[in-house]
Amino acid sequence: MTTDIKSMTREELVLLMEELGEKPFRAGQIFSWIHQHLAEDYSEMTNLPKGLREKLADYPLVKTELVTVQRSAKDGTEKYLFRLDDGNLIESVLMRYHHGSSVCISSQAGCRMGCRFCASTIGGLSRSLLPSEMLSQIYHIQRETGERISNIVVMGTGEPLDNYENLLRFIELATCPEGLGISARSITVSTCGLVPEIRRLAEEKLQITLAISLHAPTDEIRKTLMPVANRYSIDELLSACREYFRATGRRITFEYSMISGVNDTPECAEILAGKLKGMACHVNLIPVNPVRERSFRRTSRTKVLEFKNKLEKYGINVTIRREMGTDIDGACGQLRRSMTDTQA
Ligand code: SAH
């Protein structure tokens, strides 16, 4: 059995208490210390008897150690670099909006999806994160800032659906009323489009928002950007998305990073509109963030607007992603990469 107590549900904690010869109500106390009071050490759990705290030493609390934090002078965005217990580095971003604060968390250390424009994938996958390590990013930021987090986006480093079981347990724990108690509707999971996992997720009937990194209107273009396009066609992907909507009633978000001369022509907008016509969806246009190791250039503001207008003409809901923290840079995985570079 795992010793990762921060990844355990309340029911599992009750079983653990039984195993340790303790009263079941201790489970509720421990769960609340970890997930509501955000305790990082058993010594903080002052209403637990000393004997129990000693037994719990065999169940170390998974931690994230703060390495650096960069604050944007423009919009209050904060980018955190954390070190995990085994030395792996991950990043998380706190974004402050009028309607509340969002934390963007990583689901893996590195990534094996290989998207051409993305910095997170350059060193490949180191490992998947535990549910506790996903939660700890939020807890750490909440402890650090004293602010309540109202939204979670799983859009940092890693492919969340490539870490399916841990992702689901993370969602269960984050939405637990005896824990952080975030509503599922306030959680967005972004995927490069792993079709079988999207179908599986649809069956779970969670109320989370699914964001799909589409980035191209044709398989031909998508294949030049995202290796996953060699596994699943856009048509297969969209059919899984329709199924997700049917099962959950949740509108899909499509992310579309605009790269100059690659996927930003008026013809691309026409084809995209044709594919998405009639779907309950929303398109989020994002001028690509140039990554040092890559040669992609971002689409000009005028062209982004033209693309948006074209999609809107076909009745598609479109927004241009408000760019946050541009002065602290930058694109996904860049802080982690620059740290790995300096350490190497
Ligand atoms: N693996 C998941 C989540 C992590 S990436 C996914 O693919 O959705 C989060 C989002 O940032 C994705 O839409 C990804 O395509 C996008 N992204 C990555 N690098 C980028 C860059 N340099 N510029 C703009 N968007 C980028």
CSV table of C-alpha atoms and ligand atoms in Angstrom, one decimal:
chain,number,residue,atom,x,y,z
A,1,MET,CA,0.0,0.0,0.0
A,2,THR,CA,1.1,3.5,-0.7
A,3,THR,CA,2.5,5.8,2.0
A,4,ASP,CA,1.4,8.9,0.1
A,5,ILE,CA,-1.2,10.1,2.7
A,6,LYS,CA,-1.9,13.3,0.8
A,7,SER,CA,-3.2,11.3,-2.2
A,8,MET,CA,-5.6,9.2,0.0
A,9,THR,CA,-9.3,9.8,0.0
A,10,ARG,CA,-11.2,10.1,3.3
A,11,GLU,CA,-12.4,6.5,3.0
A,12,GLU,CA,-8.8,5.3,2.5
A,13,LEU,CA,-7.7,7.2,5.5
A,14,VAL,CA,-10.4,5.5,7.6
A,15,LEU,CA,-8.9,2.2,6.5
A,16,LEU,CA,-5.5,3.4,7.4
A,17,MET,CA,-6.6,4.4,10.9
A,18,GLU,CA,-8.1,1.0,11.4
A,19,GLU,CA,-4.8,-0.6,10.3
A,20,LEU,CA,-2.9,1.6,12.7
A,21,GLY,CA,-5.3,0.7,15.6
A,22,GLU,CA,-6.7,4.3,15.7
A,23,LYS,CA,-10.3,5.6,15.9
A,24,PRO,CA,-12.0,6.2,12.6
A,25,PHE,CA,-12.7,9.9,13.4
A,26,ARG,CA,-9.0,10.6,13.3
A,27,ALA,CA,-9.3,10.2,9.5
A,28,GLY,CA,-11.5,13.3,9.2
A,29,GLN,CA,-9.1,15.3,11.4
A,30,ILE,CA,-6.1,14.3,9.3
A,31,PHE,CA,-7.9,14.9,6.0
A,32,SER,CA,-8.9,18.4,7.2
A,33,TRP,CA,-5.4,19.3,8.3
A,34,ILE,CA,-4.0,18.3,5.0
A,35,HIS,CA,-6.7,19.6,2.6
A,36,GLN,CA,-8.3,22.5,4.4
A,37,HIS,CA,-5.6,23.8,6.8
A,38,LEU,CA,-2.9,22.9,4.2
A,39,ALA,CA,-0.6,21.5,6.9
A,40,GLU,CA,2.8,20.5,5.7
A,41,ASP,CA,4.0,18.8,8.8
A,42,TYR,CA,2.4,16.5,11.4
A,43,SER,CA,3.7,18.8,14.1
A,44,GLU,CA,1.0,21.3,13.0
A,45,MET,CA,-1.8,18.8,13.7
A,46,THR,CA,-2.1,19.8,17.3
A,47,ASN,CA,-5.3,17.9,18.0
A,48,LEU,CA,-3.7,14.5,17.2
A,49,PRO,CA,-2.2,12.5,20.0
A,50,LYS,CA,1.6,12.3,20.0
A,51,GLY,CA,1.5,8.5,19.5
A,52,LEU,CA,-0.5,8.8,16.3
A,53,ARG,CA,1.8,11.6,15.0
A,54,GLU,CA,4.8,9.3,15.6
A,55,LYS,CA,3.1,6.5,13.7
A,56,LEU,CA,2.4,8.9,10.8
A,57,ALA,CA,6.1,9.5,10.4
A,58,ASP,CA,6.1,6.4,8.2
A,59,TYR,CA,3.7,8.3,5.9
A,60,PRO,CA,5.7,11.4,4.9
A,61,LEU,CA,3.7,14.3,3.6
A,62,VAL,CA,4.6,15.0,-0.1
A,63,LYS,CA,6.0,18.5,-0.4
A,64,THR,CA,6.8,21.1,-3.1
A,65,GLU,CA,9.9,23.2,-2.2
A,66,LEU,CA,9.9,26.7,-3.6
A,67,VAL,CA,12.9,27.4,-5.8
A,68,THR,CA,12.0,30.8,-7.3
A,69,VAL,CA,8.9,32.9,-7.9
A,70,GLN,CA,8.7,35.6,-10.6
A,71,ARG,CA,6.1,38.3,-10.3
A,72,SER,CA,4.8,40.3,-13.2
A,73,ALA,CA,4.8,44.0,-12.6
A,74,LYS,CA,2.1,44.4,-15.2
A,75,ASP,CA,-0.8,42.2,-14.1
A,76,GLY,CA,0.2,40.4,-10.8
A,77,THR,CA,0.8,37.1,-12.4
A,78,GLU,CA,3.2,34.9,-10.5
A,79,LYS,CA,5.2,32.1,-11.8
A,80,TYR,CA,6.4,29.5,-9.3
A,81,LEU,CA,9.2,27.0,-9.8
A,82,PHE,CA,9.0,24.1,-7.4
A,83,ARG,CA,11.3,21.2,-6.6
A,84,LEU,CA,9.7,17.8,-5.9
A,85,ASP,CA,11.0,15.4,-3.3
A,86,ASP,CA,13.1,13.6,-5.9
A,87,GLY,CA,14.6,16.7,-7.3
A,88,ASN,CA,12.4,17.1,-10.4
A,89,LEU,CA,11.5,20.7,-11.2
A,90,ILE,CA,7.9,21.8,-12.1
A,91,GLU,CA,6.2,25.1,-12.6
A,92,SER,CA,2.9,26.5,-11.7
A,93,VAL,CA,1.4,29.9,-12.5
A,94,LEU,CA,-1.0,32.1,-10.4
A,95,MET,CA,-3.2,34.4,-12.5
A,96,ARG,CA,-5.3,37.1,-10.9
A,97,TYR,CA,-8.5,38.0,-12.7
A,98,HIS,CA,-11.4,40.3,-11.7
A,99,HIS,CA,-13.5,37.2,-11.0
A,100,GLY,CA,-10.9,35.4,-8.8
A,101,SER,CA,-7.6,33.7,-9.0
A,102,SER,CA,-6.6,30.8,-11.1
A,103,VAL,CA,-3.7,28.4,-10.7
A,104,CYS,CA,-2.3,26.7,-13.7
A,105,ILE,CA,-0.6,23.4,-12.6
A,106,SER,CA,1.7,20.9,-14.1
A,107,SER,CA,0.6,17.2,-14.4
A,108,GLN,CA,4.0,15.7,-15.3
A,109,ALA,CA,7.6,16.6,-15.0
A,110,GLY,CA,8.4,17.0,-18.7
A,111,CYS,CA,6.2,15.6,-21.4
A,112,ARG,CA,6.4,13.0,-24.1
A,113,MET,CA,3.9,14.4,-26.6
A,114,GLY,CA,6.6,16.2,-28.6
A,115,CYS,CA,4.6,19.2,-29.8
A,116,ARG,CA,7.0,21.2,-32.0
A,117,PHE,CA,6.2,24.7,-30.5
A,118,CYS,CA,6.3,23.7,-26.8
A,119,ALA,CA,9.2,24.1,-24.4
A,120,SER,CA,7.9,21.5,-22.0
A,121,THR,CA,8.6,18.6,-24.3
A,122,ILE,CA,12.2,19.4,-25.2
A,123,GLY,CA,13.8,17.2,-22.5
A,124,GLY,CA,11.1,14.4,-22.8
A,125,LEU,CA,9.1,13.0,-20.0
A,126,SER,CA,10.8,12.6,-16.6
A,127,ARG,CA,7.8,11.2,-14.8
A,128,SER,CA,4.1,11.7,-14.1
A,129,LEU,CA,3.1,13.6,-11.0
A,130,LEU,CA,1.2,12.0,-8.0
A,131,PRO,CA,-2.2,13.5,-7.1
A,132,SER,CA,-0.5,14.9,-4.0
A,133,GLU,CA,2.0,16.7,-6.1
A,134,MET,CA,-0.7,18.3,-8.2
A,135,LEU,CA,-2.5,19.4,-5.1
A,136,SER,CA,0.6,20.6,-3.4
A,137,GLN,CA,1.2,23.2,-6.2
A,138,ILE,CA,-2.2,24.8,-5.3
A,139,TYR,CA,-1.8,24.4,-1.6
A,140,HIS,CA,1.7,25.9,-1.6
A,141,ILE,CA,0.5,28.9,-3.6
A,142,GLN,CA,-2.5,29.3,-1.4
A,143,ARG,CA,-0.3,29.2,1.7
A,144,GLU,CA,2.2,31.6,0.3
A,145,THR,CA,-0.3,34.2,-0.8
A,146,GLY,CA,-3.1,33.7,1.7
A,147,GLU,CA,-5.5,34.0,-1.2
A,148,ARG,CA,-8.3,31.5,-2.0
A,149,ILE,CA,-8.0,29.9,-5.4
A,150,SER,CA,-11.2,29.9,-7.3
A,151,ASN,CA,-10.1,28.1,-10.5
A,152,ILE,CA,-7.7,25.4,-11.5
A,153,VAL,CA,-6.3,24.9,-15.0
A,154,VAL,CA,-4.4,21.7,-15.7
A,155,MET,CA,-2.4,23.4,-18.5
A,156,GLY,CA,1.1,23.5,-17.2
A,157,THR,CA,3.8,21.1,-18.1
A,158,GLY,CA,2.7,17.6,-19.1
A,159,GLU,CA,-0.2,15.8,-20.8
A,160,PRO,CA,-2.8,15.3,-18.1
A,161,LEU,CA,-4.6,12.4,-20.0
A,162,ASP,CA,-1.2,10.6,-20.1
A,163,ASN,CA,-1.5,10.5,-16.3
A,164,TYR,CA,-5.1,9.5,-16.2
A,165,GLU,CA,-5.6,7.7,-12.9
A,166,ASN,CA,-3.7,10.3,-10.9
A,167,LEU,CA,-5.5,13.1,-12.7
A,168,LEU,CA,-8.9,11.7,-11.7
A,169,ARG,CA,-7.9,11.2,-8.1
A,170,PHE,CA,-6.5,14.8,-8.1
A,171,ILE,CA,-9.9,16.0,-9.3
A,172,GLU,CA,-11.7,13.9,-6.7
A,173,LEU,CA,-9.6,15.3,-3.9
A,174,ALA,CA,-9.7,18.9,-5.1
A,175,THR,CA,-13.5,18.9,-5.4
A,176,CYS,CA,-14.1,17.1,-2.0
A,177,PRO,CA,-16.2,19.4,0.2
A,178,GLU,CA,-14.1,18.4,3.2
A,179,GLY,CA,-11.0,19.6,1.3
A,180,LEU,CA,-10.4,22.5,-1.0
A,181,GLY,CA,-14.0,22.1,-2.2
A,182,ILE,CA,-13.5,23.6,-5.7
A,183,SER,CA,-16.4,22.9,-7.9
A,184,ALA,CA,-15.7,20.6,-10.9
A,185,ARG,CA,-17.0,23.4,-13.2
A,186,SER,CA,-14.1,25.6,-12.0
A,187,ILE,CA,-11.5,23.0,-13.2
A,188,THR,CA,-10.2,22.9,-16.8
A,189,VAL,CA,-8.2,20.1,-18.2
A,190,SER,CA,-6.2,20.7,-21.4
A,191,THR,CA,-5.2,17.8,-23.6
A,192,CYS,CA,-3.3,17.5,-26.9
A,193,GLY,CA,-6.1,15.1,-27.9
A,194,LEU,CA,-5.7,11.5,-26.6
A,195,VAL,CA,-8.9,10.1,-28.1
A,196,PRO,CA,-9.4,6.9,-26.0
A,197,GLU,CA,-8.8,8.9,-22.8
A,198,ILE,CA,-11.3,11.6,-23.9
A,199,ARG,CA,-13.9,8.9,-24.4
A,200,ARG,CA,-13.1,7.4,-21.1
A,201,LEU,CA,-13.3,10.8,-19.4
A,202,ALA,CA,-16.7,11.4,-21.0
A,203,GLU,CA,-18.0,8.2,-19.2
A,204,GLU,CA,-16.9,9.6,-15.8
A,205,LYS,CA,-19.5,12.4,-16.4
A,206,LEU,CA,-17.5,15.0,-14.5
A,207,GLN,CA,-18.5,18.6,-14.9
A,208,ILE,CA,-15.0,19.8,-15.6
A,209,THR,CA,-14.2,21.8,-18.8
A,210,LEU,CA,-12.2,20.0,-21.4
A,211,ALA,CA,-9.9,22.1,-23.5
A,212,ILE,CA,-8.4,20.6,-26.6
A,213,SER,CA,-5.2,21.8,-28.1
A,214,LEU,CA,-6.2,21.7,-31.7
A,215,HIS,CA,-3.8,24.2,-33.3
A,216,ALA,CA,-4.6,23.3,-36.9
A,217,PRO,CA,-7.6,22.8,-39.2
A,218,THR,CA,-6.2,19.9,-41.3
A,219,ASP,CA,-4.4,16.7,-40.4
A,220,GLU,CA,-1.7,17.7,-42.7
A,221,ILE,CA,-0.8,20.9,-40.9
A,222,ARG,CA,-1.5,19.3,-37.5
A,223,LYS,CA,1.0,16.6,-38.2
A,224,THR,CA,3.8,19.1,-38.7
A,225,LEU,CA,3.1,20.6,-35.3
A,226,MET,CA,1.9,17.7,-33.1
A,227,PRO,CA,3.1,14.1,-33.3
A,228,VAL,CA,-0.2,13.0,-31.7
A,229,ALA,CA,-1.9,13.9,-35.0
A,230,ASN,CA,-0.2,10.8,-36.5
A,231,ARG,CA,-2.2,8.7,-34.1
A,232,TYR,CA,-5.6,10.3,-34.2
A,233,SER,CA,-7.2,12.3,-37.1
A,234,ILE,CA,-9.0,15.6,-36.4
A,235,ASP,CA,-12.3,13.9,-37.3
A,236,GLU,CA,-11.7,11.2,-34.7
A,237,LEU,CA,-10.8,13.8,-32.2
A,238,LEU,CA,-13.9,15.9,-32.9
A,239,SER,CA,-16.1,12.9,-32.7
A,240,ALA,CA,-14.7,12.1,-29.2
A,241,CYS,CA,-15.4,15.8,-28.3
A,242,ARG,CA,-19.0,15.5,-29.4
A,243,GLU,CA,-19.3,12.4,-27.3
A,244,TYR,CA,-17.9,14.3,-24.3
A,245,PHE,CA,-20.5,17.1,-24.8
A,246,ARG,CA,-23.3,14.6,-25.1
A,247,ALA,CA,-22.3,12.8,-21.9
A,248,THR,CA,-21.6,15.9,-19.8
A,249,GLY,CA,-23.4,18.8,-21.4
A,250,ARG,CA,-20.1,20.7,-21.1
A,251,ARG,CA,-19.1,22.9,-24.0
A,252,ILE,CA,-15.6,22.1,-25.4
A,253,THR,CA,-12.8,24.8,-25.5
A,254,PHE,CA,-10.5,24.5,-28.5
A,255,GLU,CA,-7.1,26.1,-28.1
A,256,TYR,CA,-5.5,27.4,-31.3
A,257,SER,CA,-1.9,28.8,-31.0
A,258,MET,CA,-1.4,31.0,-34.0
A,259,ILE,CA,1.9,30.6,-35.8
A,260,SER,CA,2.8,32.9,-38.6
A,261,GLY,CA,2.5,31.4,-42.1
A,262,VAL,CA,1.7,27.9,-40.6
A,263,ASN,CA,-1.9,27.8,-39.4
A,264,ASP,CA,-3.1,31.5,-39.6
A,265,THR,CA,-4.3,31.9,-43.2
A,266,PRO,CA,-7.9,32.9,-44.1
A,267,GLU,CA,-8.2,29.5,-45.7
A,268,CYS,CA,-7.3,27.8,-42.4
A,269,ALA,CA,-10.1,29.8,-40.7
A,270,GLU,CA,-12.6,28.6,-43.4
A,271,ILE,CA,-11.6,25.0,-43.0
A,272,LEU,CA,-11.7,25.2,-39.2
A,273,ALA,CA,-15.1,26.9,-39.3
A,274,GLY,CA,-16.4,24.0,-41.5
A,275,LYS,CA,-15.1,21.4,-39.0
A,276,LEU,CA,-16.5,23.1,-35.9
A,277,LYS,CA,-19.8,24.2,-37.4
A,278,GLY,CA,-22.8,23.3,-35.1
A,279,MET,CA,-20.6,22.2,-32.3
A,280,ALA,CA,-21.1,23.4,-28.7
A,281,CYS,CA,-17.7,24.9,-28.4
A,282,HIS,CA,-15.5,27.9,-27.9
A,283,VAL,CA,-12.3,28.7,-29.7
A,284,ASN,CA,-9.4,30.4,-27.8
A,285,LEU,CA,-6.9,32.0,-30.1
A,286,ILE,CA,-3.4,32.3,-28.6
A,287,PRO,CA,-0.5,34.1,-30.4
A,288,VAL,CA,2.2,31.5,-30.2
A,289,ASN,CA,4.9,32.2,-27.5
A,290,PRO,CA,8.2,32.0,-29.3
A,291,VAL,CA,10.4,29.4,-27.6
A,292,ARG,CA,14.2,29.9,-27.7
A,293,GLU,CA,14.8,26.4,-29.1
A,294,ARG,CA,12.2,26.8,-31.9
A,295,SER,CA,11.9,29.0,-34.9
A,296,PHE,CA,8.1,29.7,-34.8
A,297,ARG,CA,7.0,33.3,-35.1
A,298,ARG,CA,3.7,34.7,-33.8
A,299,THR,CA,0.9,35.9,-36.0
A,300,SER,CA,0.4,39.6,-36.1
A,301,ARG,CA,-2.4,41.2,-34.1
A,302,THR,CA,-4.3,42.2,-37.3
A,303,LYS,CA,-4.2,38.7,-38.7
A,304,VAL,CA,-5.4,37.2,-35.4
A,305,LEU,CA,-8.4,39.6,-35.6
A,306,GLU,CA,-9.1,38.7,-39.2
A,307,PHE,CA,-9.0,35.0,-38.2
A,308,LYS,CA,-11.4,35.7,-35.3
A,309,ASN,CA,-13.8,37.7,-37.5
A,310,LYS,CA,-13.9,34.9,-40.1
A,311,LEU,CA,-14.8,32.3,-37.5
A,312,GLU,CA,-17.4,34.5,-36.0
A,313,LYS,CA,-19.1,34.9,-39.4
A,314,TYR,CA,-19.8,31.2,-39.2
A,315,GLY,CA,-21.4,31.6,-35.7
A,316,ILE,CA,-18.4,30.3,-33.8
A,317,ASN,CA,-17.7,31.6,-30.4
A,318,VAL,CA,-14.1,33.0,-30.3
A,319,THR,CA,-11.9,34.8,-27.8
A,320,ILE,CA,-8.3,35.9,-28.1
A,321,ARG,CA,-6.5,34.8,-25.0
A,322,ARG,CA,-5.5,37.6,-22.8
A,323,GLU,CA,-1.8,37.3,-22.3
A,324,MET,CA,-0.8,37.2,-18.7
A,325,GLY,CA,2.7,37.6,-17.3
A,326,THR,CA,4.4,38.4,-20.6
A,327,ASP,CA,7.1,40.3,-18.8
A,328,ILE,CA,8.0,37.3,-16.6
A,329,ASP,CA,8.0,35.0,-19.6
A,330,GLY,CA,6.7,33.0,-20.9
A,331,ALA,CA,5.6,30.0,-22.8
A,332,CYS,CA,4.9,26.8,-21.0
A,333,GLY,CA,7.9,25.1,-19.5
A,334,GLN,CA,10.3,28.0,-20.2
A,335,LEU,CA,11.2,28.7,-16.6
A,336,ARG,CA,11.8,25.1,-15.9
A,337,ARG,CA,13.9,24.8,-19.0
A,338,SER,CA,16.0,27.8,-18.3
A,339,MET,CA,16.7,26.4,-14.8
A,340,THR,CA,17.6,23.0,-16.2
A,341,ASP,CA,20.0,24.8,-18.6
A,342,THR,CA,21.7,26.7,-15.8
A,343,GLN,CA,22.0,23.6,-13.7
A,344,ALA,CA,23.4,21.5,-16.5
B,1,SAH,N1,-0.5,18.7,-22.8
B,1,SAH,C1,-1.7,19.6,-22.6
B,1,SAH,C2,-1.5,20.7,-21.6
B,1,SAH,C3,-0.2,21.4,-21.5
B,1,SAH,S1,0.1,22.6,-22.8
B,1,SAH,C4,-2.1,20.1,-23.9
B,1,SAH,O1,-1.5,19.9,-25.0
B,1,SAH,O2,-3.2,20.8,-24.0
B,1,SAH,C5,-1.0,23.9,-22.5
B,1,SAH,C6,-1.3,24.7,-23.7
B,1,SAH,O3,-0.3,25.5,-24.1
B,1,SAH,C7,-1.6,23.8,-24.9
B,1,SAH,O4,-2.7,24.3,-25.7
B,1,SAH,C8,-0.3,23.9,-25.7
B,1,SAH,O5,-0.5,23.6,-27.0
B,1,SAH,C9,0.0,25.4,-25.5
B,1,SAH,N2,1.4,25.8,-25.8
B,1,SAH,C10,2.5,25.1,-25.6
B,1,SAH,N3,3.6,25.8,-26.0
B,1,SAH,C11,3.1,27.0,-26.5
B,1,SAH,C12,3.7,28.1,-27.1
B,1,SAH,N4,5.0,28.2,-27.2
B,1,SAH,N5,2.9,29.1,-27.4
B,1,SAH,C13,1.6,29.1,-27.3
B,1,SAH,N6,0.9,28.0,-26.7
B,1,SAH,C14,1.7,27.0,-26.3
